[in-house]
Amino acid sequence: DGMPQTLSSTSMFTPCGFSPHLHTSKEDEQGGLIFQDGNLTSASLDALIQHLIPTTDYYPEKAYIFTFLLSSRLFIEPHELLSRVCHKCIEQQRLDDPVLDKARIRKFGPKILQLLTEWTETFPYDFQEERMIGHLKDMIHRIAPCDEAYWKKMNQLLQTLNQKLATLSHGQEGIVKISSAVSDKLVAFKSKPPSIQREILSVCSDPYTLAQQLTHVELERLSHIGPEEFVQAFVHKDPLDGTKTCFSEQKKTSNLEAYVKWFNRLCYLVATEICMPAKKKQRAQVIEFFIDVARECFNIGNFNSLMAIISGMNMSPVSRLKKTWSKVKTAKFFILEHQMDPTGNFYNYRTALRGAAHRSLTAHSNREKIVIPFFSLLIKDIYFLNEGCANRLPNGHVNFEKFLELAKQVGEFITWKQVECPFEQDPNIIHYLHTAPIFTEDGLYLASYESESPENQTEKDRWKSLRSTILGKT
């Protein structure tokens, strides 16, 4: 049943998953692997590759497979890694012999199939490459003569993989469509007559429903992000190979970037909806609506939408609307702001996130399983972890301790992104969230000044220049 399902047990990512009782000494070396108190801390790349390879009586631990497949791409491209794994298997199991040792291969077969299955399930994007599929098929062709069942397994594996890749690329196309539709519609200002300009409250007036639809969008977008994108976002040149980075092609992080764009769009959408109405009372109503939506997001465990909404409300064009805010019951807003306060490295948010993660582990329903982290902070954490420790130690060994920590963070994320959204989808609302026109920053300032006049000379000058550039008026 592969990696992702079992990932939910976080114990899998505690380094002590590496059976400490086997190694009592402080430091202990086995086949080029260095253990410290029972945890694998470093090794040469060759030794790590060897440790990945199953034999008739050995299969690597799940946590090791995930950690190594995740981090190995900093040192070696996936197709090259798979090629070396297959090559070593052929050597070790003597798969080139004219007469195969069937009994032996029947012991080895299920293990190599299991490894290939875990790889395709957890890192499907690796197999968009023809070379990967080639190695996969070659391996099966070699062991299949020993057992009919291997063909069936192989077909199953390829079928599942193809379905997964098709779903993922379909999702990516959808996301691309959405992004391009938006840029054509950036409205400079309230240029449309009110009859055409729909606003959020006419599409959805129930905060609970909107929070649920936002959760739909978040989970849909998260589902496309491959765990490897977190590593590929920070690929530097490998010092042991000064000529090229391991990813000569463009970094494969498009889903990650699309997700960050969605966050920014939501911020601007919230600000646009608040600055749009002509009447103060209506603006206050929109603010209160979004405060309620944000609170529902918090209760659901959707911290990314929550943060986007708060960020949108904190943008200067919105926060300067003093007369509007005076009509708002702000107590609820301050509670939410306090939750997402960046002080102490987002201490309050991290506490709330841990609470949601704990609830998710003991959940009985998909509703309680939802954890959508504040995404740019997650990326920042991973970035600092990456910057803070070297990938290799001075002796050229891979710093495996670092990658265990990385795998722990990314592994938790994978668990969260696999939750099925329990809420019914409302295509109308979701369409609006993706396509409603939003102001540019200048547009927001202009709308804000038109709603509540400038307070000082700087604002007056800015208003004047915006009126002439955007509206062509003096």
Coordinates of C-alpha atoms in Angstrom, one line a residue:
D1 CA 0.0 0.0 0.0
G2 CA 3.0 2.2 -0.5
M3 CA 4.5 5.2 1.3
P4 CA 1.9 7.9 1.5
Q5 CA -0.8 6.1 3.5
T6 CA 1.6 5.0 6.2
L7 CA 3.1 8.4 6.3
S8 CA 0.5 9.6 8.7
S9 CA 2.3 7.9 11.6
T10 CA 4.7 10.7 12.4
S11 CA 6.8 8.2 14.4
M12 CA 8.0 7.2 10.9
F13 CA 10.0 10.4 10.8
T14 CA 11.4 10.5 14.2
P15 CA 15.0 9.6 13.7
C16 CA 14.6 6.8 16.3
G17 CA 12.7 5.0 13.6
F18 CA 16.2 3.7 12.8
S19 CA 16.2 1.0 15.4
P20 CA 18.6 2.4 18.1
H21 CA 18.9 -1.0 19.9
L22 CA 21.1 -2.4 17.1
H23 CA 23.9 0.1 17.7
T24 CA 24.9 0.7 21.2
S25 CA 28.2 2.5 20.6
K26 CA 28.4 6.3 20.1
E27 CA 29.6 6.0 16.6
D28 CA 29.4 2.9 14.5
E29 CA 30.2 2.2 10.9
Q30 CA 28.5 -0.4 8.8
G31 CA 29.3 -0.7 5.1
G32 CA 30.3 3.0 4.9
L33 CA 27.3 4.2 6.8
I34 CA 28.0 6.2 9.9
F35 CA 25.5 5.8 12.8
Q36 CA 25.4 8.0 15.9
D37 CA 23.3 6.6 18.8
G38 CA 21.6 4.3 16.3
N39 CA 20.7 7.0 13.8
L40 CA 22.2 7.1 10.4
T41 CA 24.0 10.5 10.3
S42 CA 26.3 10.4 7.2
A43 CA 27.7 8.3 4.5
S44 CA 29.2 8.4 1.0
L45 CA 26.7 8.7 -1.8
D46 CA 27.7 5.2 -3.0
A47 CA 27.0 3.7 0.5
L48 CA 23.6 5.4 0.6
I49 CA 22.7 4.0 -2.8
Q50 CA 23.8 0.5 -1.7
H51 CA 21.6 0.9 1.4
L52 CA 18.6 1.6 -0.8
I53 CA 19.0 -1.7 -2.7
P54 CA 16.9 -4.7 -1.5
T55 CA 18.4 -8.2 -1.5
T56 CA 16.9 -11.6 -0.9
D57 CA 16.9 -11.0 2.9
Y58 CA 17.1 -7.2 3.2
Y59 CA 14.6 -4.3 2.6
P60 CA 15.3 -0.7 3.5
E61 CA 13.2 1.0 6.1
K62 CA 10.3 3.2 4.7
A63 CA 11.7 6.3 6.4
Y64 CA 15.1 5.7 4.8
I65 CA 13.6 5.2 1.3
F66 CA 11.6 8.5 1.5
T67 CA 14.5 10.5 3.0
F68 CA 17.0 9.2 0.5
L69 CA 14.7 9.6 -2.6
L70 CA 13.8 13.1 -1.5
S71 CA 17.4 14.3 -0.9
S72 CA 19.4 12.3 -3.4
R73 CA 18.3 14.6 -6.2
L74 CA 20.7 17.2 -4.8
F75 CA 23.5 14.9 -5.8
I76 CA 22.3 12.8 -8.6
E77 CA 19.5 13.0 -11.1
P78 CA 16.6 10.5 -10.5
H79 CA 17.1 8.7 -13.8
E80 CA 20.8 8.2 -13.0
L81 CA 20.0 7.0 -9.5
L82 CA 17.5 4.4 -10.8
S83 CA 20.0 3.3 -13.5
R84 CA 22.6 2.7 -10.7
V85 CA 20.1 0.8 -8.5
C86 CA 19.0 -1.4 -11.4
H87 CA 22.6 -2.0 -12.4
K88 CA 23.6 -3.1 -8.9
C89 CA 20.6 -5.4 -8.6
I90 CA 21.6 -7.0 -11.9
E91 CA 25.1 -7.6 -10.6
Q92 CA 24.1 -8.7 -7.1
Q93 CA 21.3 -11.0 -8.2
R94 CA 23.2 -12.2 -11.3
L95 CA 20.3 -11.3 -13.5
D96 CA 22.6 -11.5 -16.6
D97 CA 23.3 -15.2 -16.1
P98 CA 22.1 -17.3 -19.0
V99 CA 20.3 -19.6 -16.4
L100 CA 18.6 -17.7 -13.6
D101 CA 18.5 -18.9 -10.0
K102 CA 14.7 -18.9 -9.8
A103 CA 14.4 -19.7 -6.1
R104 CA 16.7 -16.8 -5.3
I105 CA 14.9 -14.4 -7.6
R106 CA 11.5 -15.3 -6.2
K107 CA 12.8 -14.0 -2.9
F108 CA 14.3 -10.9 -4.4
G109 CA 11.5 -10.1 -6.9
P110 CA 8.7 -8.9 -4.5
K111 CA 11.3 -6.6 -2.7
I112 CA 12.5 -4.8 -5.8
L113 CA 8.8 -4.5 -7.0
Q114 CA 7.9 -3.0 -3.6
L115 CA 10.8 -0.4 -3.9
L116 CA 9.7 0.6 -7.4
T117 CA 6.1 0.9 -6.3
E118 CA 7.0 3.2 -3.4
W119 CA 9.1 5.3 -5.7
T120 CA 6.4 5.7 -8.3
E121 CA 3.7 6.5 -5.6
T122 CA 5.7 9.1 -3.7
F123 CA 7.6 10.8 -6.5
P124 CA 5.4 10.2 -9.6
Y125 CA 6.8 13.3 -11.3
D126 CA 10.2 11.5 -11.6
F127 CA 8.6 9.1 -14.0
Q128 CA 7.5 11.8 -16.5
E129 CA 10.9 10.9 -18.0
E130 CA 11.1 8.2 -20.6
R131 CA 14.4 7.0 -19.2
M132 CA 12.8 6.2 -15.9
I133 CA 10.1 4.1 -17.4
G134 CA 12.8 2.3 -19.5
H135 CA 14.8 1.3 -16.4
L136 CA 11.6 0.2 -14.7
K137 CA 10.6 -2.1 -17.6
D138 CA 14.1 -3.5 -18.0
M139 CA 14.1 -4.6 -14.4
I140 CA 10.8 -6.3 -14.6
H141 CA 11.7 -8.0 -17.9
R142 CA 14.7 -9.6 -16.2
I143 CA 12.8 -11.0 -13.2
A144 CA 9.5 -11.8 -14.9
P145 CA 10.6 -15.2 -16.4
C146 CA 10.8 -16.5 -12.8
D147 CA 7.2 -15.7 -11.9
E148 CA 4.2 -14.9 -14.0
A149 CA 2.8 -12.7 -11.2
Y150 CA 5.6 -10.1 -11.8
W151 CA 4.1 -9.2 -15.2
K152 CA 0.7 -8.5 -13.5
K153 CA 2.4 -6.4 -10.8
M154 CA 4.3 -4.5 -13.4
N155 CA 1.2 -3.7 -15.4
Q156 CA -0.6 -2.6 -12.3
L157 CA 2.2 -0.4 -11.3
L158 CA 2.4 1.3 -14.7
Q159 CA -1.4 1.7 -14.9
T160 CA -1.5 3.4 -11.4
L161 CA 1.4 5.6 -12.4
N162 CA -0.2 6.7 -15.7
Q163 CA -3.4 7.5 -14.0
K164 CA -1.6 9.6 -11.3
L165 CA 0.4 11.5 -13.9
A166 CA -2.7 12.1 -16.0
T167 CA -4.6 13.5 -13.0
L168 CA -1.6 15.7 -12.0
S169 CA -1.1 17.1 -15.5
H170 CA -4.8 17.7 -15.9
G171 CA -4.8 19.7 -12.6
Q172 CA -1.7 21.6 -13.8
E173 CA -3.5 22.6 -17.0
G174 CA -6.4 23.8 -15.0
I175 CA -4.2 26.0 -12.9
V176 CA -2.5 27.5 -15.9
K177 CA -5.8 28.4 -17.4
I178 CA -6.9 30.1 -14.2
S179 CA -3.7 32.2 -14.0
S180 CA -3.9 33.4 -17.6
A181 CA -7.6 34.3 -17.3
V182 CA -6.8 36.5 -14.3
S183 CA -4.1 38.6 -15.8
D184 CA -6.4 39.8 -18.7
K185 CA -8.9 41.0 -16.1
L186 CA -6.8 43.1 -13.8
V187 CA -9.1 46.1 -13.5
A188 CA -7.4 49.4 -13.0
F189 CA -10.3 50.8 -11.2
K190 CA -14.0 50.9 -10.6
S191 CA -14.5 51.4 -14.3
K192 CA -17.4 49.0 -14.6
P193 CA -20.9 50.0 -14.0
P194 CA -22.1 48.4 -10.8
S195 CA -24.6 46.2 -12.7
I196 CA -21.7 44.2 -14.3
Q197 CA -19.4 44.2 -11.4
R198 CA -20.4 41.3 -9.2
E199 CA -19.1 41.3 -5.7
I200 CA -18.3 38.4 -3.3
L201 CA -21.4 38.9 -1.2
S202 CA -23.7 38.4 -4.2
V203 CA -22.0 35.1 -4.9
C204 CA -21.7 33.8 -1.4
S205 CA -23.0 35.6 1.7
D206 CA -22.3 32.8 4.2
P207 CA -18.9 32.9 5.7
Y208 CA -19.0 29.2 6.6
T209 CA -19.6 28.2 3.0
L210 CA -16.9 30.5 1.6
A211 CA -14.3 29.1 4.1
Q212 CA -15.2 25.6 2.9
Q213 CA -14.8 26.6 -0.7
L214 CA -11.5 28.2 0.0
T215 CA -10.4 24.9 1.7
H216 CA -11.4 23.1 -1.6
V217 CA -9.2 25.4 -3.6
E218 CA -6.3 25.0 -1.2
L219 CA -6.4 21.2 -1.1
E220 CA -6.8 21.0 -4.8
R221 CA -3.7 23.1 -5.4
L222 CA -1.7 21.3 -2.6
S223 CA -2.5 17.9 -4.2
H224 CA -0.3 18.8 -7.2
I225 CA 2.8 19.7 -5.3
G226 CA 5.4 16.9 -5.4
P227 CA 7.5 16.5 -2.3
E228 CA 10.6 16.9 -4.4
E229 CA 9.7 20.5 -5.3
F230 CA 10.7 21.6 -1.8
V231 CA 14.2 20.3 -2.5
Q232 CA 14.4 21.4 -6.1
A233 CA 13.5 25.0 -5.1
F234 CA 16.9 25.2 -3.4
V235 CA 19.2 23.3 -5.7
H236 CA 22.6 24.9 -5.6
K237 CA 25.7 23.6 -7.4
D238 CA 27.1 20.5 -5.8
P239 CA 30.6 21.5 -4.7
L240 CA 31.9 18.0 -5.6
D241 CA 30.9 18.6 -9.2
G242 CA 31.6 22.2 -10.0
T243 CA 30.4 22.0 -13.6
K244 CA 26.6 21.7 -13.4
T245 CA 23.7 21.8 -10.9
C246 CA 22.0 18.4 -10.7
F247 CA 19.0 19.9 -12.4
S248 CA 20.3 21.3 -15.6
E249 CA 16.7 21.9 -16.8
Q250 CA 14.6 24.6 -15.3
K251 CA 13.9 23.9 -11.7
K252 CA 10.8 21.8 -11.5
T253 CA 8.8 23.8 -9.0
S254 CA 5.9 25.1 -11.1
N255 CA 3.2 23.8 -8.7
L256 CA 4.9 25.3 -5.7
E257 CA 5.0 28.7 -7.5
A258 CA 1.4 28.4 -8.7
Y259 CA 0.4 27.9 -5.1
V260 CA 2.2 31.0 -3.9
K261 CA 0.5 33.0 -6.7
W262 CA -2.9 31.8 -5.4
F263 CA -2.1 33.1 -2.0
N264 CA -1.2 36.5 -3.4
R265 CA -4.3 36.5 -5.5
L266 CA -6.5 35.8 -2.5
C267 CA -4.8 38.8 -0.6
Y268 CA -5.6 41.1 -3.4
L269 CA -9.1 39.8 -3.9
V270 CA -9.9 40.5 -0.3
A271 CA -8.5 44.0 -0.5
T272 CA -10.4 44.7 -3.8
E273 CA -13.7 43.5 -2.3
I274 CA -13.2 45.8 0.6
C275 CA -12.2 48.9 -1.4
M276 CA -14.8 48.5 -4.1
P277 CA -18.1 49.5 -2.5
A278 CA -18.9 53.2 -2.6
K279 CA -20.6 53.3 0.8
K280 CA -18.8 53.1 4.1
K281 CA -21.5 50.9 5.6
Q282 CA -21.1 48.3 2.8
R283 CA -17.3 48.3 3.1
A284 CA -17.7 47.7 6.8
Q285 CA -20.1 44.8 6.0
V286 CA -17.5 43.2 3.7
I287 CA -14.8 43.6 6.3
E288 CA -16.9 41.8 8.9
F289 CA -17.8 39.1 6.4
F290 CA -14.1 38.4 5.8
I291 CA -13.4 38.4 9.5
D292 CA -16.0 35.6 9.9
V293 CA -14.6 33.7 6.9
A294 CA -11.1 33.9 8.4
R295 CA -12.4 32.6 11.7
E296 CA -14.1 29.7 10.0
C297 CA -10.8 29.0 8.1
F298 CA -9.0 28.9 11.5
N299 CA -11.5 26.4 12.9
I300 CA -11.2 24.2 9.8
G301 CA -7.4 24.2 10.0
N302 CA -7.0 26.2 6.8
F303 CA -4.2 28.5 7.9
N304 CA -3.1 29.5 4.4
S305 CA -6.4 31.1 3.5
L306 CA -6.6 32.6 7.0
M307 CA -3.3 34.3 6.5
A308 CA -4.1 35.5 3.0
I309 CA -7.3 37.1 4.3
I310 CA -5.6 38.8 7.2
S311 CA -2.8 40.0 4.9
G312 CA -5.4 41.4 2.5
M313 CA -7.0 43.3 5.3
N314 CA -3.7 44.6 6.5
M315 CA -2.7 46.1 3.2
S316 CA -2.3 49.9 3.5
P317 CA -5.1 50.8 1.1
V318 CA -7.5 48.8 3.4
S319 CA -6.0 49.7 6.8
R320 CA -6.1 53.5 6.0
L321 CA -9.9 53.4 5.7
K322 CA -10.3 54.7 9.3
K323 CA -14.0 55.7 9.0
T324 CA -14.9 52.3 7.6
W325 CA -13.0 50.5 10.3
S326 CA -14.8 52.6 13.0
K327 CA -18.0 50.9 11.9
V328 CA -16.5 47.4 12.3
K329 CA -16.6 45.2 15.4
T330 CA -12.9 44.6 15.5
A331 CA -12.5 42.4 18.6
K332 CA -12.8 39.2 16.5
F333 CA -10.3 40.6 14.0
F334 CA -7.7 41.3 16.8
I335 CA -8.0 37.7 18.1
L336 CA -7.2 36.4 14.6
E337 CA -4.4 38.8 14.1
H338 CA -3.0 37.7 17.4
Q339 CA -3.1 34.1 16.2
M340 CA -1.0 34.9 13.1
D341 CA 1.3 37.4 14.8
P342 CA 4.8 37.0 13.5
T343 CA 6.4 37.7 16.9
G344 CA 8.6 35.0 18.3
N345 CA 8.9 33.4 14.9
F346 CA 5.1 33.0 14.6
Y347 CA 4.9 31.4 18.1
N348 CA 1.1 31.6 18.3
Y349 CA 0.6 30.2 14.8
R350 CA 3.0 27.3 15.4
T351 CA 1.2 26.4 18.5
A352 CA -2.2 26.4 16.7
L353 CA -0.6 24.4 13.9
R354 CA 0.7 21.8 16.3
G355 CA -2.8 21.6 17.8
A356 CA -4.4 21.0 14.3
A357 CA -1.7 18.5 13.4
H358 CA -2.4 16.6 16.6
R359 CA -6.2 16.7 16.0
S360 CA -5.4 15.4 12.5
L361 CA -3.5 12.3 13.8
T362 CA -6.4 11.3 16.1
A363 CA -9.1 12.3 13.6
H364 CA -12.2 10.1 13.0
S365 CA -13.4 12.1 10.0
N366 CA -11.8 13.9 7.0
R367 CA -13.2 17.1 8.5
E368 CA -10.9 16.8 11.5
K369 CA -7.9 15.8 9.4
I370 CA -7.6 19.1 7.6
V371 CA -4.3 20.9 8.1
I372 CA -3.3 23.5 5.6
P373 CA -0.2 25.2 6.8
F374 CA 0.7 28.8 6.1
F375 CA 2.6 27.9 3.1
S376 CA 5.2 30.6 2.6
L377 CA 6.3 30.1 6.2
L378 CA 6.7 26.4 5.6
I379 CA 8.9 27.1 2.6
K380 CA 10.9 29.6 4.7
D381 CA 11.5 27.0 7.4
I382 CA 12.7 24.5 4.8
Y383 CA 14.8 27.2 3.2
F384 CA 16.5 28.0 6.5
L385 CA 17.0 24.4 7.3
N386 CA 18.7 24.0 3.9
E387 CA 20.8 27.1 4.3
G388 CA 21.8 26.4 7.9
C389 CA 23.5 23.1 7.3
A390 CA 25.8 21.8 4.6
N391 CA 24.6 19.1 2.2
R392 CA 28.0 17.4 2.5
L393 CA 30.5 17.1 5.3
P394 CA 34.1 18.1 4.9
N395 CA 35.0 14.5 4.1
G396 CA 32.6 14.5 1.2
H397 CA 30.0 12.4 3.0
V398 CA 26.4 13.2 2.5
N399 CA 25.0 15.0 5.7
F400 CA 22.1 12.5 6.2
E401 CA 21.2 14.0 9.6
K402 CA 20.1 17.2 7.8
F403 CA 18.0 15.3 5.3
L404 CA 16.2 13.3 8.0
E405 CA 15.0 16.7 9.4
L406 CA 14.0 17.8 5.9
A407 CA 12.1 14.6 5.3
K408 CA 10.3 15.0 8.6
Q409 CA 9.0 18.4 7.5
V410 CA 8.2 17.5 4.0
G411 CA 6.7 14.1 5.1
E412 CA 4.2 15.8 7.4
F413 CA 3.2 18.1 4.5
I414 CA 2.6 15.1 2.3
T415 CA 0.3 13.6 4.9
W416 CA -1.7 16.8 5.0
K417 CA -2.0 17.3 1.3
Q418 CA -3.6 13.9 0.8
V419 CA -6.7 14.7 2.8
E420 CA -9.9 14.4 0.8
C421 CA -11.9 17.6 1.0
P422 CA -15.0 16.7 3.0
F423 CA -17.1 19.7 1.8
E424 CA -19.3 19.8 -1.2
Q425 CA -17.9 21.8 -4.0
D426 CA -19.7 24.9 -5.3
P427 CA -18.4 25.5 -8.8
N428 CA -20.0 29.0 -8.9
I429 CA -18.0 30.3 -5.9
I430 CA -14.8 28.6 -6.9
H431 CA -15.0 30.1 -10.4
Y432 CA -15.5 33.5 -8.8
L433 CA -12.5 33.1 -6.5
H434 CA -10.3 32.3 -9.5
T435 CA -11.6 34.8 -12.0
A436 CA -13.1 37.8 -10.2
P437 CA -11.2 40.9 -11.4
I438 CA -8.8 42.3 -8.9
F439 CA -7.1 45.7 -8.6
T440 CA -3.4 46.2 -9.0
E441 CA -1.7 47.9 -6.0
D442 CA -2.2 51.3 -7.7
G443 CA -5.8 50.5 -8.4
L444 CA -6.3 49.6 -4.7
Y445 CA -4.8 52.9 -3.6
L446 CA -7.0 54.9 -6.0
A447 CA -10.1 53.0 -4.9
S448 CA -9.1 53.7 -1.3
Y449 CA -8.6 57.4 -1.8
E450 CA -11.9 57.7 -3.7
S451 CA -13.7 56.0 -0.8
E452 CA -12.0 58.1 2.0
S453 CA -10.2 61.2 0.9
P454 CA -6.4 61.5 1.4
E455 CA -5.3 62.6 4.9
N456 CA -2.0 64.4 4.1
Q457 CA 0.0 66.0 1.3
T458 CA 1.8 62.7 0.4
E459 CA -1.6 60.9 -0.1
K460 CA -3.0 63.9 -2.0
D461 CA -0.1 63.9 -4.4
R462 CA -0.4 60.1 -4.9
W463 CA -4.1 60.4 -5.5
K464 CA -3.6 63.1 -8.1
S465 CA -1.0 61.1 -10.0
L466 CA -3.1 57.9 -9.8
R467 CA -6.1 59.7 -11.2
S468 CA -4.2 60.9 -14.1
T469 CA -2.4 57.7 -14.9
I470 CA -5.3 55.3 -14.3
L471 CA -8.4 57.3 -15.1
G472 CA -6.8 59.8 -17.5
K473 CA -8.4 62.6 -15.3
T474 CA -6.7 65.6 -13.8

